[in-house]
């Protein structure tokens, strides 16, 4: 059950999140994501969520304007990977409150943190929704305590 | 800009992101980014020390820019500084930056590792988790070196928090994947296995992944995990869905953990312990039963999670391949899915059934779904599903349904997606060959393939049809007739022209009796395609023409005219020009006899594994293919090529054969069509090989057998009637051979004539290693058969059988005897009985040189020879050989010239008549 990588991209083909669980050079990553995004965008809506692509098995699903896509190993279980994607979407949804693409654009770092709590090294680390959200909320709590009030000028990015 | 619902909200970052989103063009975006990079650079370089917040914000901006696809070459140091901040969010951003933009800068790695070390030692679980996530995300060798020994400690320590245990387990898993040599096995391994019993299901989930990976590498160390995994699985599948609280997913109890446990069990054979085994069977039955229950929710997540567990259970059932009942149930369940309205399930059912088809228990059950699969091939709208249907048809094909399946695949091919055509062509070609009872069907099928998808018919496929037609004389006439008819189509594929040219060139005479396909008609038909073809095909056609000159003298003039035309003799292509010139000359000067010899029908090809199969295996990886061992048996190879080889070597450099880009005839190794067979060697039931055998007639050392896996070398020495043979078995693979054993078998007659005693051999041969075995041989009386060495071993789960003829021949026990010529002839005369003498006259292949011949005869241990001096003939030898059991062989080799041709006469006189055959072969080696 190894995720090799996970990509989130929009219908326009813009990458919103990328997580690589195998060592690849920057160039290879760019090439793979470019080719794969094109392949998936070319598929029709009713098509199967799984495809063999090069030597990988790709599992993907579209949620509103975003495509979630995982590459897994050959013997891996497609359906459970599909539900990995769904659980991640649920986590984002719960955390942001009805998540949309913009939430992920503006809070990309949060999307990464949630993913790390859920999947680590390509494997499911914690599949309980409550436990993952608890961990993230604890971190947010730590953050608020630590946060000092800032001047308005600084906040609007004039620094 | 949306309201940020939670967290810190770095507004400067949000503003920057908005700006980027508002950019109308790529140029504007680049400009905005460059401005921001300049700003950040100046902040980082500025005199004023930045506070943690600003550092965090700028590092985060850099990260955003990087994720947009731009290069970032600074900021690493600031990110590393954030790691040692005591504010959680700053640390978190620092770690995120490091995880995404790893830099192999050694100075930086040292600093990063330092920060990680501090956090791991902090005993603050959130910090520890951040550090562990970073190691798991980066997974570099340097990190493995620094932490591989600490993490197991954290994982099994009694006071570690559950969430840290989870991170530690997966962190270790990642390091084990990237640098397995650095992760030490130790006493912690036993304690890791016990995490399967942990109270916390999250810990069990993470630990199961780790144990599965470790168990794949060293199954013996983790054997105890089987019983724990079965127990855990059993508790999950029998639990009420609410028992597991938040680990229940859409009414399915812990689907991820169940899948992982089932995967772990696939690292092992079925449990030997009966109660454990029945408990596991119960689990699997429960899972199969649940699939029949009405769904507890209409949500697709419910059915997906349930079926994910079901498919993994089926994978385990297939892996065990031992419970016919479960296999058939699995197959029936998948059969239901074949018609499910969810495309995903249909896809997975087709895929899973492919593996079921290769189990003897479920093959028949899979076959009952043939109609559904064929309709999937016709009606599925998604090419990836159709591809699975093709795979399944291929896997379920056997003798009973091959005609139907091949026909369906052929008709699908007409509309198939371009991306999968080549693969379908290969599959059809393999099935047609494998299941051909009637080779006319095979020929029709391949010609259909070329007609429908000529562009996708690779060389391997059309080479193969030619090989088969040449090797099977029952199909040659039919093939000639069929290609002749196919060529009459106004537009035919170039591959058809190639096959047609080759086959008519060889066997056109078989249909020439019919006036509709008279030689001239055949020639005109072929030649009408000539101008449309590429150079290699034209070259092939030229060779077909010269073959026609031999087959049909009546068209010689027509063909010579064609060859003589400027477009041939002055062709810009050197190859074509040379062929035209040489063939024209050959046809003008050679006598009919010579032409007939030079242009003789091609000899049969040696029997090998189908090159098409090898190609498909390469394309697909062999895992998905059912065994196709018997495909090699379909070509009746015949290995007697010696004479043809000679002929070929005398022919001008471009014989008919090198159309296929090779230089000599089949027997000589690197040759026509033979090189289209790759070296691929399958795990055939019993492989036997004699190809190196003849070399050992006169030699005692060398390689007697070699395939992809194994090389067998021999060293032997003989004294009087005793011999000792050292056999060296070399493992050429990177996997060890297990249960290696050998035995020498002799037929009943040989048993009493020759004793072969084998010393024991090591049952294990490590990868790349060589082991030695000694055979002691005793010759009791004269013999003419050869003993066979049978070798058996297990390689990667499959049993390999190899049989090799041992080169122990009577001549090995010959001993030279010196005698004077007078004595020699006296003895010769005494052996006067007709059955005591054999004589063979043959033409010498090479120049006979006294010294060379003498050395040869001597060196082959045939005996001491003595020059008898000139006699009536130019040259003569006497050789006396006396075997240990007191009889004598006298050999007389005469050489004489006959109208410039050298001829040898070999006479042998001997005492026991049984030696007849052996002696004549001795005579041959001497010449």
PDB file of C-alpha atoms in Angstrom, chain B residues 442-688:
ATOM      1  CA  UNK B 442      -2.714 -20.312 -37.802  1.00  0.00           C
ATOM      2  CA  UNK B 443      -1.664 -19.054 -41.230  1.00  0.00           C
ATOM      3  CA  UNK B 444      -5.101 -17.537 -41.828  1.00  0.00           C
ATOM      4  CA  UNK B 445      -5.034 -15.818 -38.470  1.00  0.00           C
ATOM      5  CA  UNK B 446      -1.655 -14.220 -38.996  1.00  0.00           C
ATOM      6  CA  UNK B 447      -2.544 -13.068 -42.495  1.00  0.00           C
ATOM      7  CA  UNK B 448      -5.713 -11.570 -41.052  1.00  0.00           C
ATOM      8  CA  UNK B 449      -3.617  -9.790 -38.465  1.00  0.00           C
ATOM      9  CA  UNK B 450      -1.492  -8.279 -41.193  1.00  0.00           C
ATOM     10  CA  UNK B 451      -4.575  -7.313 -43.156  1.00  0.00           C
ATOM     11  CA  UNK B 452      -6.317  -5.672 -40.218  1.00  0.00           C
ATOM     12  CA  UNK B 453      -3.426  -4.126 -38.366  1.00  0.00           C
ATOM     13  CA  UNK B 454      -0.401  -4.420 -40.625  1.00  0.00           C
ATOM     14  CA  UNK B 455       1.322  -1.445 -39.086  1.00  0.00           C
ATOM     15  CA  UNK B 456       1.226  -3.046 -35.683  1.00  0.00           C
ATOM     16  CA  UNK B 457       2.572  -6.386 -36.796  1.00  0.00           C
ATOM     17  CA  UNK B 458       6.141  -6.322 -35.595  1.00  0.00           C
ATOM     18  CA  UNK B 459       9.010  -8.198 -37.202  1.00  0.00           C
ATOM     19  CA  UNK B 460       8.789 -10.896 -34.563  1.00  0.00           C
ATOM     20  CA  UNK B 461       5.303 -11.780 -35.686  1.00  0.00           C
ATOM     21  CA  UNK B 462       5.978 -12.141 -39.383  1.00  0.00           C
ATOM     22  CA  UNK B 463       9.332 -13.851 -38.809  1.00  0.00           C
ATOM     23  CA  UNK B 464       7.480 -16.341 -36.708  1.00  0.00           C
ATOM     24  CA  UNK B 465       4.925 -17.247 -39.330  1.00  0.00           C
ATOM     25  CA  UNK B 466       7.751 -17.887 -41.786  1.00  0.00           C
ATOM     26  CA  UNK B 467       9.587 -20.038 -39.284  1.00  0.00           C
ATOM     27  CA  UNK B 468       6.515 -22.112 -38.716  1.00  0.00           C
ATOM     28  CA  UNK B 469       5.695 -22.519 -42.383  1.00  0.00           C
ATOM     29  CA  UNK B 470       9.262 -23.567 -43.125  1.00  0.00           C
ATOM     30  CA  UNK B 471       9.331 -26.066 -40.296  1.00  0.00           C
ATOM     31  CA  UNK B 472       5.982 -27.663 -41.063  1.00  0.00           C
ATOM     32  CA  UNK B 473       5.718 -29.128 -44.507  1.00  0.00           C
ATOM     33  CA  UNK B 474       2.015 -29.934 -44.095  1.00  0.00           C
ATOM     34  CA  UNK B 475       1.118 -26.266 -44.251  1.00  0.00           C
ATOM     35  CA  UNK B 476       3.493 -25.031 -46.956  1.00  0.00           C
ATOM     36  CA  UNK B 477       1.196 -25.555 -49.907  1.00  0.00           C
ATOM     37  CA  UNK B 478      -1.710 -23.948 -48.099  1.00  0.00           C
ATOM     38  CA  UNK B 479       0.436 -21.003 -47.047  1.00  0.00           C
ATOM     39  CA  UNK B 480       1.597 -20.439 -50.617  1.00  0.00           C
ATOM     40  CA  UNK B 481      -1.969 -20.523 -51.895  1.00  0.00           C
ATOM     41  CA  UNK B 482      -3.238 -18.213 -49.177  1.00  0.00           C
ATOM     42  CA  UNK B 483      -0.540 -15.586 -49.531  1.00  0.00           C
ATOM     43  CA  UNK B 484      -0.986 -15.696 -53.258  1.00  0.00           C
ATOM     44  CA  UNK B 485      -4.670 -14.944 -52.860  1.00  0.00           C
ATOM     45  CA  UNK B 486      -4.071 -12.286 -50.214  1.00  0.00           C
ATOM     46  CA  UNK B 487      -1.554 -10.526 -52.453  1.00  0.00           C
ATOM     47  CA  UNK B 488      -4.221 -10.046 -55.072  1.00  0.00           C
ATOM     48  CA  UNK B 489      -5.922  -7.399 -52.988  1.00  0.00           C
ATOM     49  CA  UNK B 490      -5.351  -4.051 -54.688  1.00  0.00           C
ATOM     50  CA  UNK B 491      -3.808  -2.541 -51.562  1.00  0.00           C
ATOM     51  CA  UNK B 492      -1.983  -4.844 -49.279  1.00  0.00           C
ATOM     52  CA  UNK B 493       0.273  -4.118 -46.392  1.00  0.00           C
ATOM     53  CA  UNK B 494       4.000  -4.229 -46.917  1.00  0.00           C
ATOM     54  CA  UNK B 495       4.309  -6.898 -44.234  1.00  0.00           C
ATOM     55  CA  UNK B 496       2.121  -9.088 -46.408  1.00  0.00           C
ATOM     56  CA  UNK B 497       4.433  -8.477 -49.336  1.00  0.00           C
ATOM     57  CA  UNK B 498       7.340  -9.609 -47.173  1.00  0.00           C
ATOM     58  CA  UNK B 499       5.628 -12.773 -46.023  1.00  0.00           C
ATOM     59  CA  UNK B 500       4.309 -13.367 -49.511  1.00  0.00           C
ATOM     60  CA  UNK B 501       7.707 -12.841 -51.125  1.00  0.00           C
ATOM     61  CA  UNK B 502       9.413 -15.186 -48.746  1.00  0.00           C
ATOM     62  CA  UNK B 503       6.816 -17.930 -48.908  1.00  0.00           C
ATOM     63  CA  UNK B 504       6.343 -17.867 -52.696  1.00  0.00           C
ATOM     64  CA  UNK B 505      10.118 -17.807 -53.108  1.00  0.00           C
ATOM     65  CA  UNK B 506      10.328 -20.985 -51.077  1.00  0.00           C
ATOM     66  CA  UNK B 507       7.126 -22.777 -51.899  1.00  0.00           C
ATOM     67  CA  UNK B 508       5.688 -21.099 -54.989  1.00  0.00           C
ATOM     68  CA  UNK B 509       6.299 -24.350 -56.848  1.00  0.00           C
ATOM     69  CA  UNK B 510       3.615 -26.044 -54.735  1.00  0.00           C
ATOM     70  CA  UNK B 511       0.890 -23.993 -56.411  1.00  0.00           C
ATOM     71  CA  UNK B 512       2.488 -23.493 -59.813  1.00  0.00           C
ATOM     72  CA  UNK B 513       0.473 -26.375 -61.293  1.00  0.00           C
ATOM     73  CA  UNK B 514      -2.662 -24.268 -61.288  1.00  0.00           C
ATOM     74  CA  UNK B 515      -2.641 -22.026 -64.385  1.00  0.00           C
ATOM     75  CA  UNK B 516      -4.185 -19.239 -62.305  1.00  0.00           C
ATOM     76  CA  UNK B 517      -1.046 -19.200 -60.223  1.00  0.00           C
ATOM     77  CA  UNK B 518       1.518 -20.153 -62.805  1.00  0.00           C
ATOM     78  CA  UNK B 519       5.096 -19.065 -62.209  1.00  0.00           C
ATOM     79  CA  UNK B 520       4.728 -16.029 -64.408  1.00  0.00           C
ATOM     80  CA  UNK B 521       1.508 -14.976 -62.693  1.00  0.00           C
ATOM     81  CA  UNK B 522       3.174 -15.334 -59.323  1.00  0.00           C
ATOM     82  CA  UNK B 523       6.134 -13.329 -60.435  1.00  0.00           C
ATOM     83  CA  UNK B 524       4.048 -10.566 -61.968  1.00  0.00           C
ATOM     84  CA  UNK B 525       1.943 -10.373 -58.846  1.00  0.00           C
ATOM     85  CA  UNK B 526       4.962  -9.942 -56.613  1.00  0.00           C
ATOM     86  CA  UNK B 527       6.643  -7.563 -58.973  1.00  0.00           C
ATOM     87  CA  UNK B 528       3.528  -5.374 -59.165  1.00  0.00           C
ATOM     88  CA  UNK B 529       4.094  -4.572 -55.474  1.00  0.00           C
ATOM     89  CA  UNK B 530       7.816  -3.977 -55.856  1.00  0.00           C
ATOM     90  CA  UNK B 531       7.711  -0.265 -56.612  1.00  0.00           C
ATOM     91  CA  UNK B 532       5.549   0.537 -53.618  1.00  0.00           C
ATOM     92  CA  UNK B 533       7.858  -1.096 -51.137  1.00  0.00           C
ATOM     93  CA  UNK B 534      10.696   0.070 -48.950  1.00  0.00           C
ATOM     94  CA  UNK B 535      14.299  -0.937 -49.592  1.00  0.00           C
ATOM     95  CA  UNK B 536      14.430  -3.913 -47.206  1.00  0.00           C
ATOM     96  CA  UNK B 537      11.285  -5.368 -48.742  1.00  0.00           C
ATOM     97  CA  UNK B 538      12.620  -4.852 -52.253  1.00  0.00           C
ATOM     98  CA  UNK B 539      15.791  -6.632 -51.225  1.00  0.00           C
ATOM     99  CA  UNK B 540      13.707  -9.510 -49.993  1.00  0.00           C
ATOM    100  CA  UNK B 541      11.767  -9.568 -53.256  1.00  0.00           C
ATOM    101  CA  UNK B 542      14.996  -9.670 -55.296  1.00  0.00           C
ATOM    102  CA  UNK B 543      15.981 -12.751 -53.361  1.00  0.00           C
ATOM    103  CA  UNK B 544      12.567 -14.242 -54.018  1.00  0.00           C
ATOM    104  CA  UNK B 545      13.167 -13.619 -57.740  1.00  0.00           C
ATOM    105  CA  UNK B 546      16.449 -15.478 -57.776  1.00  0.00           C
ATOM    106  CA  UNK B 547      14.737 -18.321 -55.945  1.00  0.00           C
ATOM    107  CA  UNK B 548      12.112 -18.271 -58.710  1.00  0.00           C
ATOM    108  CA  UNK B 549      14.845 -18.690 -61.306  1.00  0.00           C
ATOM    109  CA  UNK B 550      15.758 -21.918 -59.588  1.00  0.00           C
ATOM    110  CA  UNK B 551      12.166 -23.073 -59.040  1.00  0.00           C
ATOM    111  CA  UNK B 552      10.867 -22.119 -62.477  1.00  0.00           C
ATOM    112  CA  UNK B 553      13.465 -22.077 -65.258  1.00  0.00           C
ATOM    113  CA  UNK B 554      10.715 -20.881 -67.634  1.00  0.00           C
ATOM    114  CA  UNK B 555      10.602 -17.398 -66.085  1.00  0.00           C
ATOM    115  CA  UNK B 556      14.368 -17.036 -65.983  1.00  0.00           C
ATOM    116  CA  UNK B 557      14.400 -14.702 -68.961  1.00  0.00           C
ATOM    117  CA  UNK B 558      11.706 -12.431 -67.587  1.00  0.00           C
ATOM    118  CA  UNK B 559      13.418 -12.170 -64.247  1.00  0.00           C
ATOM    119  CA  UNK B 560      16.813 -11.586 -65.803  1.00  0.00           C
ATOM    120  CA  UNK B 561      15.290  -8.720 -67.752  1.00  0.00           C
ATOM    121  CA  UNK B 562      14.014  -7.216 -64.549  1.00  0.00           C
ATOM    122  CA  UNK B 563      17.363  -7.629 -62.825  1.00  0.00           C
ATOM    123  CA  UNK B 564      19.126  -6.167 -65.807  1.00  0.00           C
ATOM    124  CA  UNK B 565      16.989  -3.048 -65.945  1.00  0.00           C
ATOM    125  CA  UNK B 566      18.604   0.233 -64.997  1.00  0.00           C
ATOM    126  CA  UNK B 567      16.350   0.698 -62.038  1.00  0.00           C
ATOM    127  CA  UNK B 568      17.953  -2.392 -60.533  1.00  0.00           C
ATOM    128  CA  UNK B 569      21.512  -2.516 -61.818  1.00  0.00           C
ATOM    129  CA  UNK B 570      21.971   1.198 -61.262  1.00  0.00           C
ATOM    130  CA  UNK B 571      19.854   1.532 -58.203  1.00  0.00           C
ATOM    131  CA  UNK B 572      21.017   4.266 -55.860  1.00  0.00           C
ATOM    132  CA  UNK B 573      20.772   1.884 -52.975  1.00  0.00           C
ATOM    133  CA  UNK B 574      23.965  -0.120 -52.687  1.00  0.00           C
ATOM    134  CA  UNK B 575      22.283  -3.159 -51.247  1.00  0.00           C
ATOM    135  CA  UNK B 576      19.710  -3.410 -54.023  1.00  0.00           C
ATOM    136  CA  UNK B 577      22.274  -2.753 -56.693  1.00  0.00           C
ATOM    137  CA  UNK B 578      24.605  -5.399 -55.358  1.00  0.00           C
ATOM    138  CA  UNK B 579      21.869  -7.976 -55.117  1.00  0.00           C
ATOM    139  CA  UNK B 580      20.720  -7.267 -58.643  1.00  0.00           C
ATOM    140  CA  UNK B 581      24.250  -7.561 -60.016  1.00  0.00           C
ATOM    141  CA  UNK B 582      25.107 -10.689 -58.105  1.00  0.00           C
ATOM    142  CA  UNK B 583      21.843 -12.470 -58.754  1.00  0.00           C
ATOM    143  CA  UNK B 584      22.029 -11.645 -62.413  1.00  0.00           C
ATOM    144  CA  UNK B 585      25.538 -13.035 -62.672  1.00  0.00           C
ATOM    145  CA  UNK B 586      24.623 -16.088 -60.663  1.00  0.00           C
ATOM    146  CA  UNK B 587      21.686 -16.801 -62.915  1.00  0.00           C
ATOM    147  CA  UNK B 588      23.855 -16.435 -66.028  1.00  0.00           C
ATOM    148  CA  UNK B 589      26.909 -18.475 -65.110  1.00  0.00           C
ATOM    149  CA  UNK B 590      25.774 -21.121 -62.705  1.00  0.00           C
ATOM    150  CA  UNK B 591      24.663 -24.503 -63.965  1.00  0.00           C
ATOM    151  CA  UNK B 592      21.248 -25.793 -63.010  1.00  0.00           C
ATOM    152  CA  UNK B 593      22.843 -28.089 -60.459  1.00  0.00           C
ATOM    153  CA  UNK B 594      24.739 -25.328 -58.783  1.00  0.00           C
ATOM    154  CA  UNK B 595      21.707 -23.078 -58.756  1.00  0.00           C
ATOM    155  CA  UNK B 596      19.706 -25.849 -57.208  1.00  0.00           C
ATOM    156  CA  UNK B 597      22.285 -26.292 -54.482  1.00  0.00           C
ATOM    157  CA  UNK B 598      22.788 -22.631 -53.791  1.00  0.00           C
ATOM    158  CA  UNK B 599      19.113 -21.775 -53.830  1.00  0.00           C
ATOM    159  CA  UNK B 600      17.913 -24.862 -52.082  1.00  0.00           C
ATOM    160  CA  UNK B 601      14.878 -24.649 -49.868  1.00  0.00           C
ATOM    161  CA  UNK B 602      15.609 -23.184 -46.453  1.00  0.00           C
ATOM    162  CA  UNK B 603      16.348 -25.750 -43.779  1.00  0.00           C
ATOM    163  CA  UNK B 604      14.030 -25.879 -40.774  1.00  0.00           C
ATOM    164  CA  UNK B 605      14.720 -23.492 -37.952  1.00  0.00           C
ATOM    165  CA  UNK B 606      15.869 -24.794 -34.610  1.00  0.00           C
ATOM    166  CA  UNK B 607      13.148 -25.049 -32.056  1.00  0.00           C
ATOM    167  CA  UNK B 608      13.162 -22.204 -29.571  1.00  0.00           C
ATOM    168  CA  UNK B 609      10.816 -20.223 -27.482  1.00  0.00           C
ATOM    169  CA  UNK B 610       8.629 -17.936 -29.504  1.00  0.00           C
ATOM    170  CA  UNK B 611      10.238 -14.545 -29.833  1.00  0.00           C
ATOM    171  CA  UNK B 612       6.788 -13.001 -29.788  1.00  0.00           C
ATOM    172  CA  UNK B 613       6.201 -14.314 -26.337  1.00  0.00           C
ATOM    173  CA  UNK B 614       9.500 -12.886 -25.224  1.00  0.00           C
ATOM    174  CA  UNK B 615       8.509  -9.545 -26.656  1.00  0.00           C
ATOM    175  CA  UNK B 616       5.164  -9.564 -24.929  1.00  0.00           C
ATOM    176  CA  UNK B 617       6.815 -10.509 -21.677  1.00  0.00           C
ATOM    177  CA  UNK B 618       9.188  -7.627 -22.025  1.00  0.00           C
ATOM    178  CA  UNK B 619       6.331  -5.319 -22.776  1.00  0.00           C
ATOM    179  CA  UNK B 620       4.133  -6.385 -19.954  1.00  0.00           C
ATOM    180  CA  UNK B 621       6.342  -7.957 -17.347  1.00  0.00           C
ATOM    181  CA  UNK B 622       5.804 -11.649 -17.060  1.00  0.00           C
ATOM    182  CA  UNK B 623       3.638 -11.520 -13.974  1.00  0.00           C
ATOM    183  CA  UNK B 624       0.363 -11.180 -15.769  1.00  0.00           C
ATOM    184  CA  UNK B 625       0.950 -13.841 -18.322  1.00  0.00           C
ATOM    185  CA  UNK B 626      -0.157 -17.380 -17.923  1.00  0.00           C
ATOM    186  CA  UNK B 627       2.432 -20.010 -18.620  1.00  0.00           C
ATOM    187  CA  UNK B 628       3.018 -20.491 -22.264  1.00  0.00           C
ATOM    188  CA  UNK B 629       5.634 -23.160 -22.081  1.00  0.00           C
ATOM    189  CA  UNK B 630       4.227 -25.408 -24.669  1.00  0.00           C
ATOM    190  CA  UNK B 631       4.272 -22.815 -27.389  1.00  0.00           C
ATOM    191  CA  UNK B 632       7.800 -23.851 -28.152  1.00  0.00           C
ATOM    192  CA  UNK B 633       6.733 -27.338 -28.924  1.00  0.00           C
ATOM    193  CA  UNK B 634       4.737 -26.288 -31.898  1.00  0.00           C
ATOM    194  CA  UNK B 635       7.551 -25.865 -34.301  1.00  0.00           C
ATOM    195  CA  UNK B 636       9.046 -29.130 -35.290  1.00  0.00           C
ATOM    196  CA  UNK B 637      12.627 -28.108 -35.276  1.00  0.00           C
ATOM    197  CA  UNK B 638      15.144 -30.317 -36.823  1.00  0.00           C
ATOM    198  CA  UNK B 639      18.734 -29.816 -35.978  1.00  0.00           C
ATOM    199  CA  UNK B 640      20.467 -31.472 -38.883  1.00  0.00           C
ATOM    200  CA  UNK B 641      21.841 -28.481 -40.697  1.00  0.00           C
ATOM    201  CA  UNK B 642      25.420 -29.368 -41.304  1.00  0.00           C
ATOM    202  CA  UNK B 643      25.202 -29.660 -45.056  1.00  0.00           C
ATOM    203  CA  UNK B 644      23.071 -26.592 -45.484  1.00  0.00           C
ATOM    204  CA  UNK B 645      25.595 -24.564 -43.594  1.00  0.00           C
ATOM    205  CA  UNK B 646      28.235 -25.478 -46.087  1.00  0.00           C
ATOM    206  CA  UNK B 647      26.052 -24.534 -48.963  1.00  0.00           C
ATOM    207  CA  UNK B 648      25.285 -21.206 -47.463  1.00  0.00           C
ATOM    208  CA  UNK B 649      28.889 -20.375 -46.928  1.00  0.00           C
ATOM    209  CA  UNK B 650      29.615 -20.852 -50.616  1.00  0.00           C
ATOM    210  CA  UNK B 651      26.821 -18.654 -51.855  1.00  0.00           C
ATOM    211  CA  UNK B 652      27.589 -15.075 -52.786  1.00  0.00           C
ATOM    212  CA  UNK B 653      27.373 -12.809 -49.848  1.00  0.00           C
ATOM    213  CA  UNK B 654      23.708 -11.961 -50.231  1.00  0.00           C
ATOM    214  CA  UNK B 655      21.821 -15.149 -50.093  1.00  0.00           C
ATOM    215  CA  UNK B 656      18.149 -15.308 -49.786  1.00  0.00           C
ATOM    216  CA  UNK B 657      18.636 -15.556 -46.108  1.00  0.00           C
ATOM    217  CA  UNK B 658      20.033 -12.173 -45.313  1.00  0.00           C
ATOM    218  CA  UNK B 659      16.906 -10.405 -46.222  1.00  0.00           C
ATOM    219  CA  UNK B 660      16.319 -10.697 -42.617  1.00  0.00           C
ATOM    220  CA  UNK B 661      19.618  -8.980 -42.002  1.00  0.00           C
ATOM    221  CA  UNK B 662      21.739 -11.876 -41.050  1.00  0.00           C
ATOM    222  CA  UNK B 663      24.602 -13.482 -42.753  1.00  0.00           C
ATOM    223  CA  UNK B 664      24.531 -17.210 -42.760  1.00  0.00           C
ATOM    224  CA  UNK B 665      22.252 -20.152 -42.496  1.00  0.00           C
ATOM    225  CA  UNK B 666      20.493 -21.312 -39.388  1.00  0.00           C
ATOM    226  CA  UNK B 667      22.899 -23.889 -38.124  1.00  0.00           C
ATOM    227  CA  UNK B 668      25.807 -21.619 -37.466  1.00  0.00           C
ATOM    228  CA  UNK B 669      24.501 -19.813 -34.471  1.00  0.00           C
ATOM    229  CA  UNK B 670      24.207 -16.163 -35.399  1.00  0.00           C
ATOM    230  CA  UNK B 671      21.921 -16.599 -38.279  1.00  0.00           C
ATOM    231  CA  UNK B 672      18.769 -15.960 -40.142  1.00  0.00           C
ATOM    232  CA  UNK B 673      15.704 -15.672 -38.047  1.00  0.00           C
ATOM    233  CA  UNK B 674      17.554 -17.236 -35.228  1.00  0.00           C
ATOM    234  CA  UNK B 675      18.529 -13.857 -33.951  1.00  0.00           C
ATOM    235  CA  UNK B 676      14.951 -12.802 -33.796  1.00  0.00           C
ATOM    236  CA  UNK B 677      14.772 -15.192 -30.945  1.00  0.00           C
ATOM    237  CA  UNK B 678      16.071 -13.295 -28.032  1.00  0.00           C
ATOM    238  CA  UNK B 679      17.992 -15.140 -25.407  1.00  0.00           C
ATOM    239  CA  UNK B 680      14.862 -15.451 -23.411  1.00  0.00           C
ATOM    240  CA  UNK B 681      14.602 -18.880 -22.015  1.00  0.00           C
ATOM    241  CA  UNK B 682      11.482 -20.009 -20.303  1.00  0.00           C
ATOM    242  CA  UNK B 683      10.944 -22.283 -17.374  1.00  0.00           C
ATOM    243  CA  UNK B 684      10.016 -25.097 -19.639  1.00  0.00           C
ATOM    244  CA  UNK B 685       9.113 -28.390 -18.063  1.00  0.00           C
ATOM    245  CA  UNK B 686      12.351 -30.024 -19.006  1.00  0.00           C
ATOM    246  CA  UNK B 687      14.953 -28.350 -20.992  1.00  0.00           C
ATOM    247  CA  UNK B 688      17.517 -30.478 -22.599  1.00  0.00           C
TER     248      UNK B 688
END
